[in-house]
Structure formats: C-alpha cells, structure tokens
Short mmCIF file of C-alpha atoms in Angstrom, two decimals:
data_model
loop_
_atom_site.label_atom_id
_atom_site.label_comp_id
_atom_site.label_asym_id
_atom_site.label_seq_id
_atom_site.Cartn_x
_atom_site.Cartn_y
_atom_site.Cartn_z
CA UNK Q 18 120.74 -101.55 -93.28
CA UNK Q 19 120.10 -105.17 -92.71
CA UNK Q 20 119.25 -105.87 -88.93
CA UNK Q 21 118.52 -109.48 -87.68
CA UNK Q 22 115.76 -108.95 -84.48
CA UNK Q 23 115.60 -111.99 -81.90
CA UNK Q 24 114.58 -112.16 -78.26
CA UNK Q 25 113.65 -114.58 -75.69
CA UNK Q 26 116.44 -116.86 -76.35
CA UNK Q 27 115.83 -118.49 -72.76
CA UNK Q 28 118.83 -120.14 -72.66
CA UNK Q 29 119.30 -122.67 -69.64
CA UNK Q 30 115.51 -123.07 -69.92
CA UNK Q 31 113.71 -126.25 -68.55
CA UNK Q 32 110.04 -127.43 -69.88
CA UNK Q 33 109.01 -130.17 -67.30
CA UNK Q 34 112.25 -131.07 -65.62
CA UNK Q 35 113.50 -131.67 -69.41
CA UNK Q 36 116.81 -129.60 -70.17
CA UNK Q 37 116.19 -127.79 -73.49
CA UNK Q 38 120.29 -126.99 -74.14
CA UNK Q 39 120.91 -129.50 -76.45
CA UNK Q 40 117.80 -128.23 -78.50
CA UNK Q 41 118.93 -124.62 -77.82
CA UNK Q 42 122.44 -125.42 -79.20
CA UNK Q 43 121.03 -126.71 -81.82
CA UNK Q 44 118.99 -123.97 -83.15
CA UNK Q 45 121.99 -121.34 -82.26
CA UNK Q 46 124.21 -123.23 -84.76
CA UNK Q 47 121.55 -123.07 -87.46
CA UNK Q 48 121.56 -118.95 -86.68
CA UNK Q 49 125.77 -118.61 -86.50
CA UNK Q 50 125.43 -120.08 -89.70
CA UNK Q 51 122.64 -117.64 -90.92
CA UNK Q 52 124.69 -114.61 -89.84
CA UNK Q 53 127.88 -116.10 -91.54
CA UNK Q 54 125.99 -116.35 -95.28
CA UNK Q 55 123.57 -113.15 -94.95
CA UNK Q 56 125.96 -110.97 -93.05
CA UNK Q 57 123.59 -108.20 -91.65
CA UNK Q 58 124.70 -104.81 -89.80
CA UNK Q 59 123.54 -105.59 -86.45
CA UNK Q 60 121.91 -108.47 -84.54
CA UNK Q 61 119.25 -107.75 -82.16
CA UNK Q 62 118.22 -109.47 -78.82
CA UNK Q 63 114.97 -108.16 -77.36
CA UNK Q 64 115.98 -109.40 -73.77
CA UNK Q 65 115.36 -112.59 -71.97
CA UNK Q 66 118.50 -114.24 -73.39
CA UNK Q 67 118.75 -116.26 -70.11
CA UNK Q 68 116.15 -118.42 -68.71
CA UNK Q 69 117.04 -117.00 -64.81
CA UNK Q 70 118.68 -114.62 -63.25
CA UNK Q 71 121.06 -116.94 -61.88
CA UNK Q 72 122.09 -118.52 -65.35
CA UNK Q 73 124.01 -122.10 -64.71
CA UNK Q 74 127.37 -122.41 -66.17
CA UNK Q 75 126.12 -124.50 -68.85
CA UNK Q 76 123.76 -121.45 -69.86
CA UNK Q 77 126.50 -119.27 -69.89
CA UNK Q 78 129.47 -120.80 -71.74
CA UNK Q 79 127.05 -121.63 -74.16
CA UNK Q 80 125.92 -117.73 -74.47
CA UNK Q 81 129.63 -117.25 -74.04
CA UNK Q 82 130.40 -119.18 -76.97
CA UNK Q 83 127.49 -117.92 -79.63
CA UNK Q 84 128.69 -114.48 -78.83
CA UNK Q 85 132.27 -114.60 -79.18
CA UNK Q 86 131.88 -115.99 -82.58
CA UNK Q 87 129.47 -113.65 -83.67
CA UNK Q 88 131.55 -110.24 -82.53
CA UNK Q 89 135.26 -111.72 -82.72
CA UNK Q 90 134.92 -114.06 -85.66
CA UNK Q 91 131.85 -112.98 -87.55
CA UNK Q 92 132.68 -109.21 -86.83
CA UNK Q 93 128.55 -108.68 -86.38
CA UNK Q 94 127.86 -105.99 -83.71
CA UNK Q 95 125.32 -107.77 -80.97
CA UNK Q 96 122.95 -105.15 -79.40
CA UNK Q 97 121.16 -106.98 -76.51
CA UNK Q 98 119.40 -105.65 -73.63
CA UNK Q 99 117.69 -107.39 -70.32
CA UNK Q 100 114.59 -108.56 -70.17
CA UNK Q 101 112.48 -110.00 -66.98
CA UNK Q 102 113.93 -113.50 -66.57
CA UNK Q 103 117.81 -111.72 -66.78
CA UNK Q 104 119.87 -111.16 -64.06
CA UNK Q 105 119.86 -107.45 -65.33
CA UNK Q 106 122.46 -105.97 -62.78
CA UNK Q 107 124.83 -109.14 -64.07
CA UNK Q 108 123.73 -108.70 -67.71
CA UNK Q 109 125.75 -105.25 -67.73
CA UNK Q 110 128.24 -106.04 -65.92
CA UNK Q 111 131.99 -105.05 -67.99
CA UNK Q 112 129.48 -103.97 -70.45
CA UNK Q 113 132.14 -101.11 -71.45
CA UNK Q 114 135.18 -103.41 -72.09
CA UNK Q 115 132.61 -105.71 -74.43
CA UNK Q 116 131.11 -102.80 -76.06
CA UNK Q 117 134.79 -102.26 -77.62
CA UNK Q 118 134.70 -105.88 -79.23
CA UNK Q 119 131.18 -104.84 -80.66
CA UNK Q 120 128.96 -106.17 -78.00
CA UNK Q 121 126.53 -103.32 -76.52
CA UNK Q 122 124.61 -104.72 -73.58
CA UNK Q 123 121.51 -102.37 -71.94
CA UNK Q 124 121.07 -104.57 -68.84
CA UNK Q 125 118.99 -101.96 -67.08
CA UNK Q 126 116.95 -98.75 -67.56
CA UNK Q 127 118.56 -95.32 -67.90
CA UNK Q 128 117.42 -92.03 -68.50
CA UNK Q 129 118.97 -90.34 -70.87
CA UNK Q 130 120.97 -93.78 -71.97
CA UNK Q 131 122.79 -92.35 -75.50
CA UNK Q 132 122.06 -94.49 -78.50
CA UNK Q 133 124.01 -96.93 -80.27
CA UNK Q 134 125.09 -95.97 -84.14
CA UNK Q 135 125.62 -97.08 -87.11
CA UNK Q 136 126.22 -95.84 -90.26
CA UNK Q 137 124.83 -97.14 -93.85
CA UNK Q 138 124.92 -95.26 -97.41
CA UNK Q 139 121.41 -93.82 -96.23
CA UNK Q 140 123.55 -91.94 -93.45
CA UNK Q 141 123.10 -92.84 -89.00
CA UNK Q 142 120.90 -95.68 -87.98
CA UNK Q 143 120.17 -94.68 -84.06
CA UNK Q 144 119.22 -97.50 -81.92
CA UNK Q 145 117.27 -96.83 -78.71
CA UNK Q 146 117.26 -99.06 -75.82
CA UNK Q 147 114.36 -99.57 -73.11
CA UNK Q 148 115.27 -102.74 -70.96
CA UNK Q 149 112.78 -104.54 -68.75
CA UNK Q 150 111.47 -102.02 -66.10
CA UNK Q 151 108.50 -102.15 -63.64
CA UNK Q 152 107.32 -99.37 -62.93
CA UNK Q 153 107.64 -99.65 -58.79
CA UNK Q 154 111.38 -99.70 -60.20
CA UNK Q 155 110.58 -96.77 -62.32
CA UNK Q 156 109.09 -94.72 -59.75
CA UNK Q 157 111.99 -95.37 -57.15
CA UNK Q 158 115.04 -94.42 -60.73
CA UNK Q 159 112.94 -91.27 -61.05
CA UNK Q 160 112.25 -90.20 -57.39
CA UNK Q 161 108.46 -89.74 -58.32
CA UNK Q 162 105.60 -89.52 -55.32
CA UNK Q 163 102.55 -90.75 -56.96
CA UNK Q 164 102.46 -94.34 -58.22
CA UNK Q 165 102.72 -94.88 -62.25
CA UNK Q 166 101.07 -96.96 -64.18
CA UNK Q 167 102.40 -99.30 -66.80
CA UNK Q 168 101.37 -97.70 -69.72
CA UNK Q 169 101.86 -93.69 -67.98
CA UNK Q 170 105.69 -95.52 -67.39
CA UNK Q 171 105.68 -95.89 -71.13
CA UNK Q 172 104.98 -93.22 -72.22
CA UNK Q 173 107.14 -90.63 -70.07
CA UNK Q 174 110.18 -93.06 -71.19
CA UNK Q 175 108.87 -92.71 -75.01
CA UNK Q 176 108.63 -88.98 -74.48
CA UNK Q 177 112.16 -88.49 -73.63
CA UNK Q 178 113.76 -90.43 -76.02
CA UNK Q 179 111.33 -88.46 -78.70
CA UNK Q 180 112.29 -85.46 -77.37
CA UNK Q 181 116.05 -86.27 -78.00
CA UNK Q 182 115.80 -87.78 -81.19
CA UNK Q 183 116.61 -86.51 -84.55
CA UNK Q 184 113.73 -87.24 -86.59
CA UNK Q 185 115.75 -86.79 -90.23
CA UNK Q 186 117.58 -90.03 -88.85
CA UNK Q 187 116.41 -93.47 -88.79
CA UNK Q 188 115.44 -94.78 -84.98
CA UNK Q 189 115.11 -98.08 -84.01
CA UNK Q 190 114.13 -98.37 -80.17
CA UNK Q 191 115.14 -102.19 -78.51
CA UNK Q 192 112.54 -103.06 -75.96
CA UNK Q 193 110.99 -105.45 -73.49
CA UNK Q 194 107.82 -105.59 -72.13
CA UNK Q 195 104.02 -106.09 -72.43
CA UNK Q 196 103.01 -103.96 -75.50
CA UNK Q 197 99.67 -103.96 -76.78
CA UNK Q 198 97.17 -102.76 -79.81
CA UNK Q 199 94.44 -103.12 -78.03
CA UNK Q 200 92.84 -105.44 -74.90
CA UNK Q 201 91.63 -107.67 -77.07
CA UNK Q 202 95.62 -108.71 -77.87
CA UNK Q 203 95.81 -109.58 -74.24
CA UNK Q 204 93.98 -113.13 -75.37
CA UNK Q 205 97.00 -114.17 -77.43
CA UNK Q 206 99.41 -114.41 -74.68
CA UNK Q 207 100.50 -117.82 -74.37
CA UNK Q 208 101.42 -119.57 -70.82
CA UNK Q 209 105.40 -119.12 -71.12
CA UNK Q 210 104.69 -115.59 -70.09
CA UNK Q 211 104.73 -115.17 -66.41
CA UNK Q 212 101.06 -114.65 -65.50
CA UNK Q 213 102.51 -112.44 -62.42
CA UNK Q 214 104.84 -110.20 -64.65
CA UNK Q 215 101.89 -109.35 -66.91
CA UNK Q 216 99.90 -108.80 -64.37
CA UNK Q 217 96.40 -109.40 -66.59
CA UNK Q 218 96.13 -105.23 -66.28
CA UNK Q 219 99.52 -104.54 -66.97
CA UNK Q 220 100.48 -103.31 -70.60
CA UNK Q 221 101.63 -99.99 -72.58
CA UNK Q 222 99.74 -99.02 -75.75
CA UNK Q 223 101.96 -99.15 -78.80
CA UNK Q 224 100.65 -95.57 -79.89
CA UNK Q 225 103.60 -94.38 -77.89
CA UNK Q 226 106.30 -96.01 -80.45
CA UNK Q 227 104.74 -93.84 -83.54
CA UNK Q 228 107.42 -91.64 -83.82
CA UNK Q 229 110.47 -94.48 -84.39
CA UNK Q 230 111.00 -96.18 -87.87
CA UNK Q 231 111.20 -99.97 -86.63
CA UNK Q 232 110.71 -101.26 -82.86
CA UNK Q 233 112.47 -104.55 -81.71
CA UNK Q 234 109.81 -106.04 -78.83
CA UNK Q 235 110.92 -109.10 -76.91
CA UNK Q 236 108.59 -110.77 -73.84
CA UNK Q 237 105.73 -112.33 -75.71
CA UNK Q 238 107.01 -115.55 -77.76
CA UNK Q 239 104.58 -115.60 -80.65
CA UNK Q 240 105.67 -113.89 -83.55
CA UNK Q 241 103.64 -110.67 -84.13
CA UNK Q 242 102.93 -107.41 -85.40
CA UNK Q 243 101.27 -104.64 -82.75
CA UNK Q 244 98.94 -102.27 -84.27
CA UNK Q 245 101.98 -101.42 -87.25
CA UNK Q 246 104.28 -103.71 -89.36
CA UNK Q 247 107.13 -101.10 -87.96
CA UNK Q 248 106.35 -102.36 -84.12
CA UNK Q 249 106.84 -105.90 -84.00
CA UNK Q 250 107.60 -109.03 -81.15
CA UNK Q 251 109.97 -111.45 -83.19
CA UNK Q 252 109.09 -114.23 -80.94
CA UNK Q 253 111.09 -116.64 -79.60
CA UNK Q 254 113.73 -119.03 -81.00
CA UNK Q 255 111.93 -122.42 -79.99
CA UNK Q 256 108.64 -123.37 -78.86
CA UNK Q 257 108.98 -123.03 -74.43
CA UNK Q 258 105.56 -124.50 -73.73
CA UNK Q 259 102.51 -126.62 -74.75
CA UNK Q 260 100.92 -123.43 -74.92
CA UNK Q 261 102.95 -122.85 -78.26
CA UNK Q 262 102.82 -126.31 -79.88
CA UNK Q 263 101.11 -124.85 -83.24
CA UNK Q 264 102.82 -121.68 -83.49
CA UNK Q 265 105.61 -121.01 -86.31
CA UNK Q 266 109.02 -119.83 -84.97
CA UNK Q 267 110.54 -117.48 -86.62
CA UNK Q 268 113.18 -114.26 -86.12
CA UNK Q 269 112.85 -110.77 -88.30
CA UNK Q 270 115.08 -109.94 -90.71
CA UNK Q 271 114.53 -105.98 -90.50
CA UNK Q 272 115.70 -104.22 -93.96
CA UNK Q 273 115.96 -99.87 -93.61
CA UNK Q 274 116.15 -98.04 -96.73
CA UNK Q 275 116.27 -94.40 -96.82
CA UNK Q 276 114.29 -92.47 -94.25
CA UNK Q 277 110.53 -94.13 -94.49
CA UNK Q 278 111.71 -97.59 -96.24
CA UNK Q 279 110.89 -100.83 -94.08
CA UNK Q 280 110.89 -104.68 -95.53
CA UNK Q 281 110.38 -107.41 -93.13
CA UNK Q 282 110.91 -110.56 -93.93
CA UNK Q 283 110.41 -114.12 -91.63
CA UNK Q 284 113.87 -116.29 -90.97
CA UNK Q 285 112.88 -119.77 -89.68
CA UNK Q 286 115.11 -122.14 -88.12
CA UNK Q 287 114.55 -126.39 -87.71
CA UNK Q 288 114.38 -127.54 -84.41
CA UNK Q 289 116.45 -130.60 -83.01
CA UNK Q 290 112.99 -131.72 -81.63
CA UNK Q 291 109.61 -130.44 -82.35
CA UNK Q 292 106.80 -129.94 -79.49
CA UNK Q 293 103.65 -131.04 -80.55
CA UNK Q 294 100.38 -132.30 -78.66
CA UNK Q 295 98.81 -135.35 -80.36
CA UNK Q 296 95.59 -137.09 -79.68
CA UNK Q 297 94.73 -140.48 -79.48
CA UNK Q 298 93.42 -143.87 -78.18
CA UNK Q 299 96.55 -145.30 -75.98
CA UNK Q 300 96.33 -148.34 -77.97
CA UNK Q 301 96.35 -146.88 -81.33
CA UNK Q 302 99.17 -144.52 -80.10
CA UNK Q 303 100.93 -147.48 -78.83
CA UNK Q 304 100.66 -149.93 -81.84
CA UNK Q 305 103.35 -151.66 -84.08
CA UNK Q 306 102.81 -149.09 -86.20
CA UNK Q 307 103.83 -145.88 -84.18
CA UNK Q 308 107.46 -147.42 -83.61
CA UNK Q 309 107.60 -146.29 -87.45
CA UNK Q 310 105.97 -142.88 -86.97
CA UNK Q 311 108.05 -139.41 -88.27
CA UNK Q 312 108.89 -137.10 -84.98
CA UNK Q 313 108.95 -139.94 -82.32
CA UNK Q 314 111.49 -138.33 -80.52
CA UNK Q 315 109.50 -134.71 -80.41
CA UNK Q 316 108.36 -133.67 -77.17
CA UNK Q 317 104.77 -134.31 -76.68
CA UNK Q 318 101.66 -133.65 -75.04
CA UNK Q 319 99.35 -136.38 -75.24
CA UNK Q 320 95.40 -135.58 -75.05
CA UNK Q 321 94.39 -139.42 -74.72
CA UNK Q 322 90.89 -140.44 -76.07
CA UNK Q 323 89.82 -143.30 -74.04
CA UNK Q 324 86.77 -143.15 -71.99
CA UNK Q 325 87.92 -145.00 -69.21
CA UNK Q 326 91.07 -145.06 -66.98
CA UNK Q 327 93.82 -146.68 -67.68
CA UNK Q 328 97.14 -148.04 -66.05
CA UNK Q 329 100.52 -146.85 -66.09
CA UNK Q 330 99.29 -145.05 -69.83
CA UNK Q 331 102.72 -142.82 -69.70
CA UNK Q 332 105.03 -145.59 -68.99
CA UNK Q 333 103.29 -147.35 -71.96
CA UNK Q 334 103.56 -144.47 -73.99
CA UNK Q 335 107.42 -143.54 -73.58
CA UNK Q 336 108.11 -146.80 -74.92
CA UNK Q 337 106.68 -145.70 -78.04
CA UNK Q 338 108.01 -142.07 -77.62
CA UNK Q 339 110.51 -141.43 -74.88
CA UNK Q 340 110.46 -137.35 -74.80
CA UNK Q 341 106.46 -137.53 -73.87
CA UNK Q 342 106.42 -134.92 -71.25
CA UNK Q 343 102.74 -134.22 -70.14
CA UNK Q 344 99.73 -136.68 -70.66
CA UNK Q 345 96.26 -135.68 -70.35
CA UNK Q 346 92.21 -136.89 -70.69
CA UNK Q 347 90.44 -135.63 -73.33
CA UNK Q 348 87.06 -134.32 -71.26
CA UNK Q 349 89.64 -132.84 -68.22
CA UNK Q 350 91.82 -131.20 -70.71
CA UNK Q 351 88.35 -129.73 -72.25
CA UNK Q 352 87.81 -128.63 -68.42
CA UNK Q 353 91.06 -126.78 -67.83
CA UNK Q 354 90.97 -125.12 -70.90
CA UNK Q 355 87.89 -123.27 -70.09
CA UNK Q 356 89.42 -122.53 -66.63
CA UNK Q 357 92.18 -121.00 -67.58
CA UNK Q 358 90.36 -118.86 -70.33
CA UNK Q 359 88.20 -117.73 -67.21
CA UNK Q 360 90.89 -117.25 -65.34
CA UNK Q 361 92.25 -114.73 -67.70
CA UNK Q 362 88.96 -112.97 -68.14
CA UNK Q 363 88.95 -112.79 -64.47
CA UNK Q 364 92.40 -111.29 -64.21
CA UNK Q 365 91.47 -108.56 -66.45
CA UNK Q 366 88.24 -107.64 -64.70
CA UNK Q 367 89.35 -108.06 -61.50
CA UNK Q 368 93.23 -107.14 -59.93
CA UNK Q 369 91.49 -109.34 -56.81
CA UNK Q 370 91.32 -112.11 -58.55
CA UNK Q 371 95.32 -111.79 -59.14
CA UNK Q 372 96.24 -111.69 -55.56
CA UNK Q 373 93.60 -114.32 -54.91
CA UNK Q 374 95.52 -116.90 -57.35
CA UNK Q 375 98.80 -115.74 -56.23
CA UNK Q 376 98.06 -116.41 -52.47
CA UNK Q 377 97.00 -119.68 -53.45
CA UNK Q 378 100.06 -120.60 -55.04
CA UNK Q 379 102.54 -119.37 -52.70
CA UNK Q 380 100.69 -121.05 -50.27
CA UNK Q 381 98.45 -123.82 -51.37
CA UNK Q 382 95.22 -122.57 -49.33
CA UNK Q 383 92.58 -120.36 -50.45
CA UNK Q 384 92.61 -116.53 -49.11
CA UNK Q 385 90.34 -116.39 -46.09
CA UNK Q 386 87.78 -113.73 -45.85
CA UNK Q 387 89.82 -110.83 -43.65
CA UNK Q 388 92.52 -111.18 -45.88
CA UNK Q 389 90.46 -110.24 -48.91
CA UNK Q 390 89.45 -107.39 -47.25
CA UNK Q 391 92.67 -106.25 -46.59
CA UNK Q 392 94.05 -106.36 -50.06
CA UNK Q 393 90.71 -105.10 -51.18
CA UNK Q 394 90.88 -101.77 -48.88
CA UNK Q 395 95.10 -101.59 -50.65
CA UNK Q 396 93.51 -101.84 -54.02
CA UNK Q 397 91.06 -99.07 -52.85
CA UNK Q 398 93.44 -96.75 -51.51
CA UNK Q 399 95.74 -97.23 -54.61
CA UNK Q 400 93.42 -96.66 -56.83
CA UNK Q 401 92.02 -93.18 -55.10
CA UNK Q 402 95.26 -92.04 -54.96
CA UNK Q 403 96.24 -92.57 -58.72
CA UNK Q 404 92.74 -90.97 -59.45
#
C-alpha cells in the first residue's frame, strides 16, 4: 500500500505580516500533480492544515479546492486529523457526509474512535487516529481526578488502541503532538513551534508507538525520524520561519508490504520563493551586481556585516531584493542566538522560567517577586500531588 504522509500544511499562514498563499498554492499544485502521476492509496495530513483556528476565507476555499480535487476528481481517500493551530471542533464538523466522498476528518480526540480501512493484496491496512490533545483536555474527556502528564496521556491513549488492535494486521496510527527519542531531541525544535504548546517539559516518549507498523507525526516541521524509521514527523510543506532557512522540505512516501515490510522514501517539492538568510556588507549586498543575483525575489533574512550603523539599510536593501523580511547585525544576532539557546535550557530545567517568559509577554513587565511565589507554591502543590 502506497500512503503519501504530510502535515503542517499551515495554510492562511503569515511570516512577518507577509501572506504566504500564493507560495502555499504554489507548492499544493506541485503535490495535486504528484498524486495525479503516482496515484497512492491514501494521503495523510498529520494536523495543522490551517494556520488558525479561525481560518480566513482565502485559507479555506483554497483547502476547499485542493481537497475536492483530490477525493472527487483524483478519487484519493484524504485521512486528516486536527492538530494545535486547527479549529478542531470546526475541523469535524459534517465530517460524516465528507467521509462518504472519501474524506475522513479526526478533528478531535475519542476514545474508542474505530479505525479507518483499507484493503491491499496483503489484506486490511488499519489506520489509527490521535488528534491534538492536552492533557488538561484529556483529564476533563476521561473524568480523571489526578492531573496527567504528557507522556502518562500518551501512553493510556497508546494502550487502548493496542489493546484493540489486531496485531496480524498492518496499523498505521495518525498523530499530532510533541514526540520524542530522547531530551536531547528537544534541541532540534525550531521557532515555528509554539514555545507555549511545547511547553519545554512537555513531550511523550515514542517507546509507546512500538507496537504499530508505521506512525504519521505532524507538529514539528523538520523532517525526521524518532528513535525508529517506522515513527516518523514528515515535516512541513514550506519553510514557516528563519528558524528553518537550511532545512530540506520534504513529505513521506510510506510503502507497506506484507506484515513487517516498510520503504520510505523523501518527495520534495520547489518552492515559488525560497527563505534563506544571507550575510553581507550592505554595500556589497547592494551593488550593480546583486540586481543580477539567482533568488532575488526569495524571502530573506539579512545578517549584515558592517561594523558600524547605518541608515535606512532595509529600505536600501529592498531595492535590491523586495521580499527582505527581517534584517539583523552580525554581533546582536550572535547575542540572541545564545539567548534563546539559554532560554531553552532554562525552560527545560525550570517550568518557572516558562511562566516567567510568558508573564512577560502577555504583559510586557517582568514578574514581581510575590507573584513568583505564588506560581512557585502552584508548581509545588502540583507537583506533590502528581508524586
């Protein structure tokens, strides 16, 4: 069975003001056209097919339009399930009329949710579905006292499913969320991920997927393997943030032979526009020269060289390459990048720290003493009573 995994199509998604939908268009043509000359079983779409949860009409008739072709036209049955930027409740809305037209939407948890199947010469295919949950959202679906973690949420959701499957069948589970090897993967999450979502804590170990033949993971936008070829993020379709400038897009084309029998294989698309960060003297980055220069029209990130200060650099830039969309120094781009790598650390040492950088966000002071003392006596309490 041929199955074509995606996720994190963001569509309606913005990077600095900048509407990506041309760009997203773009790259959705390039896949219709994929799917039309390969012609797999299924097409997956590991959540987060929306930017929001409040997708603008643009976003949708877009969406509208991909999917149509693919189930009326193409006759390709879409399996896609919510993710953390969806409007989940919306996502599965009239999911049973579409499911009749080959469109099977998961838009929110369920216990005991029955899995789609197909059928190949190798006999059933069973795909499993776990859509974005927290597990405050868990604990409230399942009516439980004590407070869950991430990973505990993970596994009791694994467990059922196991428990339900037919292991002389192929399963395929469709999820979205924070899965990791080990810690140490926690360092490879780029910026498009929502810092407060992951929670720098916040993951489920991917020993609890050992018992399914392939798992589809959407969330993290890098194309990756965690801890087994058979569990695997496809990544998303185009780059979302600096963050992601030198990583190589890519969905997985997912081949199931009999029982035990898995080939992966990469499917790239071309983007409309590249984003790249370049780096540079403004007036070598500026000279006759550059008006020449392959990938003008890429969004950029420029990292300028000079030593000293200079005026109105981006509106001398843009006339060189219009779609520059952050500009930087050299020696403070050095500085924030050692921040934020603290920052990070910090996160993971210290759930504090989390609420500390949250605060200051929401409200652009720093937390004042008695406030840290209160979250720090919640943290306590919370963490005796999970003990």
């Amino acid at each position: 069975m041929k199955i074509l995994h995606t996720s994190d199509w963001h569509i309606g998604r913005t990077l600095n003001e900048k509407s990506l939908l041309e760009d997203q268009e773009a790259v959705l043509t390039q896949l219709l056209a994929w799917l039309d000359r390969e012609r797999p079983d299924i097409l997956l779409v590991a959540g987060d097919i929306y930017d929001r949860s409040v997708p603008s009409k643009e976003a949708l008739g877009l969406v509208d339009t991909v999917l149509s072709e693919i189930i009326l036209n193409l006759k390709i049955p879409v399996l896609l399930i919510g993710g953390n930027h969806d409007g989940r409740e919306r996502l599965a809305m009239n999911g049973g009329i579409l499911e009749k037209q080959g469109l099977h939407i998961a838009g929110n948890y369920l216990p005991g949710q029955e899995p789609v199947i197909l059928n190949d010469e190798w006999g059933e295919v069973c795909f499993w579905t776990v859509p974005f949950i927290k597990p405050v959202e868990y604990r409230s679906l399942m009516k439980l006292e004590k407070t869950i973690s991430y990973d505990e949420m993970y596994r009791e959701i694994t467990d059922e499913i196991t428990e339900r499957m037919d292991m002389s069948r192929r399963n395929v589970l469709v999820s979205h969320g924070l899965i990791l090897g080990n810690m140490a993967d926690i360092q490879t999450i780029d910026d498009s991920v929502r810092p407060i979502e992951i929670g720098g804590i916040e993951y489920a170990c991917a020993e609890h997927f050992e018992a399914f033949d392939y798992v589809a993971l959407g969330h993290l936008h890098r194309p990756q393997k965690v801890l087994w070829d058979k569990v695997r993020y496809s990544g998303s379709l185009l780059k979302y943030s600096f963050s992601e400038w030198n990583q190589k897009k890519s969905v997985t084309l997912v081949e199931l032979g009999e029982k035990g029998a898995l080939a992966l294989e990469p499917v790239s698309f071309k983007p409309l526009r590249d984003l790249r960060v370049i780096h540079g003297e403004l007036e070598g980055l500026t000279a006759l020269e550059a008006y020449e220069a392959e990938g003008r029209e890429d969004y950029l990130k420029v990292i300028l060289e000079d030593q000293e200060r200079l005026v109105n650099p981006m509106d001398k830039l843009r006339r060189v390459y219009p779609n520059v969309l952050e500009m930087a120094y050299e020696k403070r781009e050095k500085t924030e990048a050692q921040k934020s790598s603290r920052r990070i650390k910090e996160r993971i040492q210290d759930p504090l720290k989390l609420f500390e950088d949250f605060y200051t966000f929401v409200n652009g002071e720093a937390m004042q003493a008695d406030e840290q003392a209160v979250i720090t006596e919640l943290l306590e309490t919370t963490m005796e009573e999970e003990k």
